[in-house]
XYZ file of C-alpha atoms in Angstrom:
557
model
C 8.730 32.962 21.783
C 8.368 29.828 19.648
C 5.386 27.474 19.533
C 7.149 24.236 20.450
C 10.601 23.461 21.809
C 11.984 19.923 21.833
C 14.715 20.052 24.456
C 17.821 17.855 24.639
C 17.062 15.097 22.115
C 19.364 13.118 19.854
C 18.734 14.840 16.517
C 18.816 12.436 13.562
C 18.322 15.070 10.890
C 17.593 12.846 7.865
C 20.807 13.593 5.969
C 22.510 10.403 7.126
C 25.068 12.351 9.123
C 26.043 11.476 12.689
C 23.242 12.129 15.210
C 23.914 14.968 17.660
C 22.455 16.356 20.860
C 20.443 19.462 20.070
C 17.218 21.338 20.672
C 14.612 21.862 17.951
C 12.380 24.942 17.840
C 9.131 25.093 15.874
C 6.949 28.068 14.959
C 4.123 28.599 12.465
C 4.403 25.017 11.267
C 8.106 25.112 10.421
C 11.443 24.342 12.060
C 12.993 27.677 13.006
C 16.152 26.513 14.785
C 18.211 23.399 15.510
C 21.059 23.616 17.997
C 21.843 24.638 21.576
C 18.932 26.918 22.358
C 19.496 27.781 26.030
C 17.117 30.449 27.221
C 14.628 29.946 24.381
C 11.017 30.398 25.455
C 8.144 28.349 24.027
C 4.410 27.864 24.394
C 5.093 24.151 24.916
C 8.363 22.550 25.931
C 8.952 18.819 25.591
C 11.856 17.230 27.451
C 13.088 14.644 24.945
C 16.409 13.749 26.564
C 17.315 10.132 25.801
C 15.070 10.089 22.750
C 15.747 10.403 19.025
C 14.245 13.367 17.160
C 13.857 12.759 13.422
C 11.900 14.072 10.451
C 8.479 12.488 10.054
C 8.550 9.275 8.054
C 7.477 9.296 4.402
C 5.446 6.330 3.194
C 6.405 5.808 -0.451
C 3.532 3.443 -1.199
C 0.135 3.809 0.412
C -3.521 3.256 -0.351
C -4.781 5.746 2.219
C -6.586 7.710 -0.472
C -9.119 4.863 -0.364
C -9.640 5.042 3.409
C -9.228 8.731 4.307
C -12.852 9.629 3.529
C -13.875 7.175 6.284
C -10.696 7.276 8.433
C -9.627 10.939 8.195
C -7.383 11.078 11.259
C -5.052 8.409 9.784
C -4.376 7.072 13.285
C -2.564 3.882 12.252
C -0.131 5.904 10.161
C 0.528 8.563 12.794
C 1.106 5.980 15.524
C 4.051 4.585 13.545
C 5.535 8.023 12.838
C 4.281 8.494 9.266
C 3.563 12.127 8.426
C 3.469 11.999 4.601
C 2.001 9.339 2.315
C 2.219 8.724 -1.430
C -1.284 7.487 -2.222
C -3.215 6.481 -5.316
C -0.991 3.458 -5.837
C -1.168 0.273 -7.946
C -3.269 1.943 -10.630
C -6.095 2.671 -8.154
C -7.413 6.011 -6.954
C -10.844 7.283 -5.961
C -10.855 9.788 -8.817
C -11.569 10.517 -11.576
C -14.795 8.599 -11.163
C -18.124 8.150 -12.892
C -21.218 6.483 -11.468
C -20.409 3.358 -13.528
C -16.826 3.008 -12.280
C -17.915 3.674 -8.698
C -20.465 0.869 -8.937
C -18.057 -1.631 -10.519
C -14.278 -1.422 -10.149
C -14.211 0.824 -7.070
C -16.995 -1.059 -5.333
C -15.120 -4.357 -5.775
C -11.812 -2.812 -4.712
C -13.000 -1.057 -1.564
C -15.207 -3.973 -0.543
C -12.243 -6.346 -0.786
C -9.775 -4.118 1.064
C -11.907 -2.100 3.485
C -14.768 -4.525 3.957
C -17.240 -1.825 2.902
C -17.725 0.814 0.235
C -17.124 4.454 1.271
C -20.552 6.121 1.331
C -19.085 9.038 -0.615
C -18.977 6.835 -3.719
C -22.767 6.854 -3.750
C -23.015 3.139 -4.544
C -26.423 1.690 -3.783
C -28.259 4.997 -3.715
C -31.728 5.159 -5.163
C -32.211 6.290 -8.753
C -32.481 10.042 -8.964
C -30.149 10.683 -6.022
C -26.641 11.966 -6.430
C -23.886 9.485 -7.241
C -20.279 9.981 -6.086
C -19.536 12.981 -3.868
C -16.882 13.976 -6.405
C -16.096 13.229 -10.012
C -12.829 14.932 -10.950
C -9.463 14.434 -9.264
C -9.520 18.033 -8.087
C -12.957 17.607 -6.523
C -11.708 14.579 -4.596
C -8.765 16.581 -3.211
C -11.106 19.444 -2.346
C -13.289 16.974 -0.405
C -10.328 15.819 1.686
C -9.268 19.403 2.264
C -12.716 20.301 3.607
C -12.918 17.324 5.967
C -9.290 17.569 7.094
C -6.765 14.731 7.203
C -4.221 13.624 9.767
C -1.251 13.169 7.424
C 0.174 14.964 4.411
C -1.016 13.364 1.189
C 1.090 13.230 -1.967
C -1.679 12.357 -4.452
C -1.100 10.101 -7.441
C -3.745 9.200 -10.017
C -4.378 5.575 -10.974
C -4.129 4.460 -14.601
C -6.831 1.849 -14.020
C -9.304 4.614 -13.183
C -8.287 6.628 -16.231
C -8.693 3.591 -18.478
C -11.996 2.595 -16.901
C -13.194 6.164 -17.435
C -12.441 6.061 -21.171
C -12.186 2.439 -22.365
C -14.145 0.617 -19.691
C -13.299 -3.012 -18.932
C -12.624 -4.093 -22.534
C -9.614 -6.412 -22.864
C -8.042 -4.680 -25.844
C -5.639 -1.860 -26.674
C -7.124 1.617 -26.671
C -8.003 3.132 -30.020
C -6.176 6.243 -31.225
C -9.093 8.362 -30.086
C -9.311 6.652 -26.691
C -5.595 7.073 -26.070
C -5.905 10.762 -26.913
C -8.796 11.035 -24.438
C -6.833 9.237 -21.688
C -3.846 11.529 -22.182
C -6.131 14.559 -21.993
C -7.775 13.224 -18.812
C -4.357 12.631 -17.252
C -3.380 16.211 -18.147
C -6.472 17.446 -16.313
C -5.670 15.333 -13.219
C -2.113 16.677 -13.150
C -3.414 20.209 -13.545
C -5.777 19.646 -10.629
C -3.034 18.495 -8.287
C -1.955 14.917 -9.041
C 1.793 14.464 -8.504
C 2.150 11.313 -10.565
C 0.664 8.347 -12.391
C 0.467 4.829 -10.949
C -0.091 1.484 -12.622
C -1.131 -1.908 -11.348
C 0.124 -3.961 -14.277
C -1.463 -7.176 -13.001
C -4.859 -5.683 -12.166
C -7.763 -5.173 -14.519
C -8.761 -2.930 -16.178
C -5.319 -1.288 -16.192
C -3.587 -4.542 -17.085
C -5.460 -4.591 -20.391
C -3.182 -1.826 -21.656
C -0.130 -2.840 -23.732
C 3.253 -1.383 -22.815
C 3.112 1.239 -25.575
C -0.081 2.644 -24.042
C 1.627 2.970 -20.655
C 4.589 4.686 -22.305
C 2.267 7.206 -23.958
C 0.687 8.105 -20.607
C 4.020 8.153 -18.770
C 5.298 10.632 -21.349
C 2.524 13.008 -20.291
C 3.578 12.604 -16.649
C 7.213 13.199 -17.571
C 6.352 16.406 -19.422
C 4.811 17.768 -16.213
C 7.631 16.635 -13.915
C 5.378 13.998 -12.337
C 6.490 10.560 -11.182
C 5.507 7.081 -12.410
C 4.940 4.361 -9.799
C 4.307 0.780 -10.843
C 3.066 -2.423 -9.315
C 4.837 -4.436 -11.994
C 3.233 -7.129 -14.175
C 4.591 -10.129 -12.304
C 6.160 -10.366 -8.857
C 6.968 -14.073 -9.017
C 8.303 -16.160 -11.910
C 8.382 -13.230 -14.366
C 9.575 -10.505 -12.002
C 12.781 -9.769 -13.959
C 10.899 -9.155 -17.197
C 8.305 -7.101 -15.299
C 10.972 -4.808 -13.873
C 12.465 -4.507 -17.351
C 9.143 -3.111 -18.559
C 9.145 -0.439 -15.838
C 12.723 0.502 -16.705
C 11.767 0.703 -20.373
C 9.017 3.184 -19.509
C 11.563 5.370 -17.745
C 14.149 5.070 -20.501
C 11.731 5.947 -23.327
C 9.969 8.829 -21.567
C 12.445 10.254 -19.057
C 9.876 9.882 -16.283
C 11.066 9.234 -12.725
C 10.161 5.581 -11.991
C 9.329 4.041 -8.629
C 8.856 0.254 -8.557
C 6.302 -0.451 -5.852
C 6.641 -2.947 -2.963
C 9.453 -4.738 -4.797
C 9.707 -8.453 -4.057
C 9.934 -11.917 -5.546
C 7.072 -14.167 -4.481
C 7.896 -17.825 -3.895
C 10.987 -19.362 -2.332
C 12.126 -20.565 -5.769
C 12.283 -16.964 -6.993
C 14.269 -15.507 -4.080
C 17.487 -15.133 -6.081
C 15.753 -13.031 -8.716
C 15.878 -9.918 -6.532
C 19.654 -9.885 -7.041
C 18.977 -9.685 -10.772
C 16.335 -6.985 -10.466
C 18.427 -4.841 -8.124
C 21.377 -5.144 -10.526
C 19.078 -4.309 -13.430
C 18.006 -1.088 -11.688
C 21.600 -0.203 -10.858
C 22.600 -0.557 -14.505
C 19.611 1.537 -15.582
C 20.584 4.311 -13.167
C 24.125 4.317 -14.546
C 22.663 4.827 -18.023
C 20.591 7.798 -16.860
C 17.230 6.250 -15.960
C 15.812 7.549 -12.672
C 14.506 4.272 -11.248
C 14.249 3.252 -7.600
C 12.019 0.958 -5.568
C 10.331 0.656 -2.226
C 9.582 -2.353 -0.035
C 7.851 -3.311 3.186
C 9.609 -5.264 5.970
C 7.485 -8.414 5.909
C 7.957 -11.757 4.177
C 4.295 -11.987 3.200
C 2.060 -9.751 1.135
C -1.544 -8.573 1.427
C -3.649 -10.843 3.636
C -6.858 -12.105 2.042
C -9.624 -14.315 3.320
C -10.152 -17.498 1.331
C -13.833 -17.161 2.193
C -14.154 -13.655 0.731
C -12.442 -14.744 -2.482
C -14.756 -17.720 -2.946
C -17.049 -17.122 -5.938
C -20.631 -16.595 -4.858
C -19.994 -15.768 -1.194
C -21.754 -12.557 -0.203
C -20.650 -10.562 2.822
C -24.235 -9.705 3.697
C -24.830 -13.303 4.739
C -24.233 -14.362 8.328
C -21.464 -16.879 8.974
C -24.089 -19.506 9.774
C -25.823 -18.936 6.429
C -22.485 -18.981 4.633
C -21.529 -22.311 6.224
C -24.784 -23.871 5.078
C -24.227 -22.495 1.574
C -20.671 -23.880 1.326
C -21.954 -27.351 2.110
C -24.366 -27.476 -0.831
C -23.606 -29.147 -4.143
C -25.438 -26.404 -6.028
C -23.208 -23.659 -4.636
C -20.015 -25.595 -5.266
C -20.918 -26.356 -8.863
C -21.764 -22.694 -9.472
C -18.358 -21.722 -8.030
C -16.685 -24.136 -10.458
C -18.421 -22.433 -13.354
C -17.349 -18.966 -12.205
C -13.719 -20.024 -11.743
C -13.554 -21.626 -15.194
C -15.179 -18.587 -16.777
C -12.617 -16.261 -15.161
C -9.785 -18.559 -16.281
C -10.784 -18.553 -19.954
C -8.808 -15.501 -21.207
C -5.430 -16.775 -19.946
C -6.095 -20.508 -19.757
C -5.334 -20.730 -16.035
C -7.187 -20.187 -12.803
C -7.030 -16.771 -11.175
C -5.842 -15.871 -7.696
C -5.308 -18.424 -4.963
C -6.451 -21.391 -7.018
C -4.119 -20.520 -9.887
C -0.919 -20.573 -7.826
C -1.753 -22.372 -4.583
C 1.920 -23.075 -3.864
C 2.661 -19.305 -3.742
C 0.136 -18.595 -0.979
C 0.632 -19.545 2.631
C -1.934 -19.850 5.418
C -1.006 -17.050 7.833
C -3.993 -17.463 10.134
C -6.585 -20.219 10.571
C -9.565 -20.844 12.791
C -10.151 -23.970 14.793
C -6.957 -25.473 16.132
C -4.838 -23.607 13.584
C -3.267 -26.854 12.402
C -2.761 -25.604 8.824
C -1.033 -22.341 9.719
C 2.299 -22.081 7.936
C 1.320 -24.475 5.162
C 0.999 -23.395 1.566
C -2.548 -23.457 0.236
C -1.511 -26.387 -1.973
C -0.354 -28.288 1.118
C -3.467 -27.358 3.098
C -5.630 -28.653 0.241
C -3.546 -31.814 -0.155
C -2.462 -31.003 -3.705
C 0.628 -32.492 -5.279
C 2.862 -30.350 -7.509
C 1.324 -31.652 -10.720
C -2.256 -31.167 -9.575
C -1.515 -27.651 -8.272
C -0.218 -26.618 -11.704
C -2.746 -28.481 -13.856
C -5.024 -26.885 -16.447
C -8.486 -25.725 -15.255
C -10.628 -28.646 -16.417
C -14.032 -28.997 -14.670
C -13.180 -32.153 -12.698
C -9.986 -30.699 -11.313
C -11.643 -27.389 -10.428
C -14.479 -29.239 -8.662
C -11.908 -31.091 -6.544
C -10.297 -27.754 -5.665
C -13.632 -26.226 -4.727
C -14.650 -29.247 -2.631
C -11.364 -29.274 -0.739
C -11.374 -25.484 -0.214
C -14.956 -25.550 1.057
C -14.186 -28.392 3.449
C -11.039 -26.576 4.635
C -13.136 -23.506 5.471
C -15.884 -25.499 7.155
C -13.397 -27.338 9.355
C -11.690 -24.107 10.444
C -14.611 -21.883 11.451
C -14.644 -20.294 7.959
C -11.315 -18.616 8.764
C -8.441 -19.281 6.393
C -6.342 -16.163 5.786
C -3.755 -16.360 3.022
C -0.869 -14.280 1.752
C 1.718 -14.563 -0.984
C 5.050 -15.276 0.692
C 8.659 -14.328 0.081
C 12.041 -15.480 1.339
C 13.073 -13.460 4.410
C 16.655 -13.061 3.138
C 15.350 -11.727 -0.191
C 13.179 -9.199 1.682
C 16.246 -8.065 3.624
C 18.320 -7.836 0.433
C 15.805 -5.494 -1.184
C 15.171 -3.477 1.960
C 18.881 -3.103 2.680
C 19.819 -1.793 -0.765
C 20.910 1.864 -0.548
C 18.410 2.962 -3.205
C 15.385 1.208 -1.666
C 12.849 3.251 0.285
C 9.985 2.050 2.481
C 6.258 1.835 1.834
C 3.490 0.266 3.872
C 1.262 -0.859 0.966
C -1.453 -0.218 3.562
C -4.226 2.282 4.142
C -4.709 4.457 7.207
C -7.210 3.274 9.810
C -8.950 5.050 12.670
C -10.889 2.015 13.854
C -11.197 -1.721 13.320
C -12.733 -3.106 10.149
C -15.402 -5.799 10.235
C -14.243 -9.171 11.514
C -14.413 -10.782 8.059
C -11.857 -8.359 6.582
C -8.243 -9.433 7.223
C -5.751 -6.666 8.025
C -2.005 -6.960 7.458
C 0.210 -6.002 10.425
C 1.992 -3.469 8.181
C -0.925 -1.076 8.750
C 0.475 -0.422 12.221
C 3.995 -1.812 12.199
C 5.971 -1.040 9.020
C 8.258 1.820 10.006
C 8.859 0.767 13.627
C 9.744 -2.707 12.302
C 12.444 -1.207 10.066
C 13.991 0.747 12.958
C 13.444 -2.069 15.442
C 13.732 -5.587 14.057
C 15.704 -4.730 10.918
C 18.100 -2.351 12.666
C 18.640 -4.035 16.002
C 18.188 -7.721 15.128
C 18.976 -7.945 11.414
C 21.677 -5.218 11.501
C 20.441 -3.793 8.216
C 21.895 -0.371 8.896
C 22.654 2.222 11.542
C 20.165 4.706 12.944
C 21.227 7.658 10.791
C 21.308 5.639 7.585
C 17.904 4.057 8.094
C 16.286 7.340 9.095
C 17.684 8.825 5.859
C 16.007 5.966 3.951
C 12.681 6.838 5.625
C 12.857 10.643 5.295
C 15.212 12.752 3.177
C 15.714 10.112 0.503
C 12.023 9.769 -0.380
C 11.545 13.528 -0.027
C 14.219 14.077 -2.676
C 12.660 11.460 -4.969
C 9.304 13.196 -4.628
C 10.623 16.715 -5.099
C 9.671 17.766 -1.567
C 12.589 20.054 -0.814
C 11.103 21.413 2.426
C 10.254 18.053 3.999
C 12.274 15.033 5.115
C 14.918 17.055 6.970
C 15.309 18.655 10.374
C 16.676 21.979 9.196
C 15.712 25.605 9.528
C 12.830 26.436 7.203
C 11.624 22.850 6.731
C 8.055 21.946 7.548
C 7.914 20.620 11.105
C 6.956 17.017 10.428
C 8.762 15.389 13.340
C 8.775 12.050 15.131
C 10.299 11.535 18.586
C 11.077 7.947 19.539
C 13.178 5.755 21.789
C 15.771 4.078 19.523
C 16.154 1.202 21.984
C 12.478 0.290 22.241
C 10.899 1.313 18.948
C 9.374 -1.747 17.335
C 6.278 -3.348 15.872
C 3.763 -5.411 17.842
C 1.066 -6.047 15.244
C 0.610 -9.623 14.038
C -1.756 -11.364 11.643
C -3.921 -12.485 14.555
C -3.691 -9.095 16.304
C -3.065 -6.585 13.497
C -4.336 -3.511 15.346
C -1.607 -3.422 18.015
C 0.163 -0.067 18.067
C 3.974 -0.040 17.950
C 6.224 0.683 20.881
C 8.725 3.479 21.420
C 7.096 6.392 19.563
C 6.478 9.222 22.002
C 5.553 12.291 19.972
C 4.589 13.102 16.370
C 4.229 16.589 14.888
C 2.562 17.215 11.538
C 3.179 20.686 10.129
C 4.131 21.861 13.605
C 1.007 20.587 15.363
C 0.962 17.744 17.900
C -0.653 14.706 16.257
C 0.539 12.002 18.681
C 1.471 12.566 22.312
C 2.480 9.824 24.727
C 1.401 7.195 22.240
C -2.105 8.622 21.782
C -3.509 10.264 18.653
C -4.799 13.776 19.314
C -7.813 15.433 17.698
C -5.628 17.439 15.290
C -6.033 16.960 11.555
C -2.917 18.852 10.590
C -2.138 17.137 7.279
C -1.999 18.965 3.970
C -2.774 18.024 0.387
C 0.607 18.276 -1.331
C -0.860 19.226 -4.668
C 1.342 19.591 -7.685
């Protein structure tokens, strides 16, 4: 007798081959048979006639390592059929960590993304009490193992954390001794279970490293058979040169390279993805193992203009914040902070630096500015939007941004935007895989923290909108892109396939109704069409509801 029998489904086995009617038997966490299994007995039998049965989806780019301590069931991931996540992306991970890095870089990061700091980081505790609940990478993985997690985690260590640990926030190359220490720390992380190294080449403190420093660390990863994932230096005007850097890292070290959430921000840069895809193709022909992943949306991470405003504190009520925004003193202080941050590069950071690249995706009040670029919403001409950060100009920006917030109930949510056809071009390339660039959620975040619909909709959107409406590929080919292809890239030989002996990570869905429902205004809407999800042979989602199982495993190196 087997544990679970899936009877009569359309098996899409992950190889890309033609789907076929078959039964799937599961025992002790693994697939034990696929075929006509008449007469087979099972503890639980699921009639899946009329439904597709596929390997669980593999998220090639996730930040769930940041949220799993507080959202261990990973409900938003499971509901869209994700059973394995590559996490520790964009140079960020929750380990290795010291009290100082927890209280600075990780506090800022988690506050911005999650709306709060995980209590396990120990930030804000009284002197004399313990700091972070873990320090080493291995201790962090042990913590997750003890609490249990809903999905399999393929852990990657962030270069920003390694650099912060050794060099701090200094904007300079590492010394010989510091580089030696970073390489040694990376060795320890890999020994303790990290499967790769990630960089966020546009994020401090990791961005302070020159290319040769990244190459030195990537060489350590390559020597251990680990991967290198990179949020490249520039995803807009300089995206071609940024991809060239990632390819160079692979060429000079032999490391397997994954370019994260590949895109070209700004309508004027849409054609550059043809160049970057061709660049990667040429690199592969010359022996460089370089691929990319993407998400199926034409806008990036959603941020609140209010939360990015210098001097705004989340602890204030909205009423207090509105009164603050109206004062001359606050606005002038914000001008000073923006100019100070602009000094190293001679241009404003974030939204104010490239207001034509960010679009209003959600607005309070009557929503009249939704769909406009930030430059348009602020009434900026092309020349003013690109001007140098002199005090008068920055004050005008601050005044207009404050008035925009005040006239729209303090709700202006922004995202960098891409051309839809360019998104489809990247997503449709045979060597592109799929990543959410999200973090798993078990419950809603606070109302002041915007959430991108990709948290709930990424994979169903690929198999729904991009398969049925955009005709990006057939069912077998797209399932291969979501399962066996990433498993091969990651060296997971016993996942990503429906075959005897493979781990039973399985998703059962209706190919005619699977789709995303989440939007910017309603980002927590679960997708349609997913009926059943197994993680390591245990039922994690049944009839569209997440069970109490935490069947995920730490896929340590």
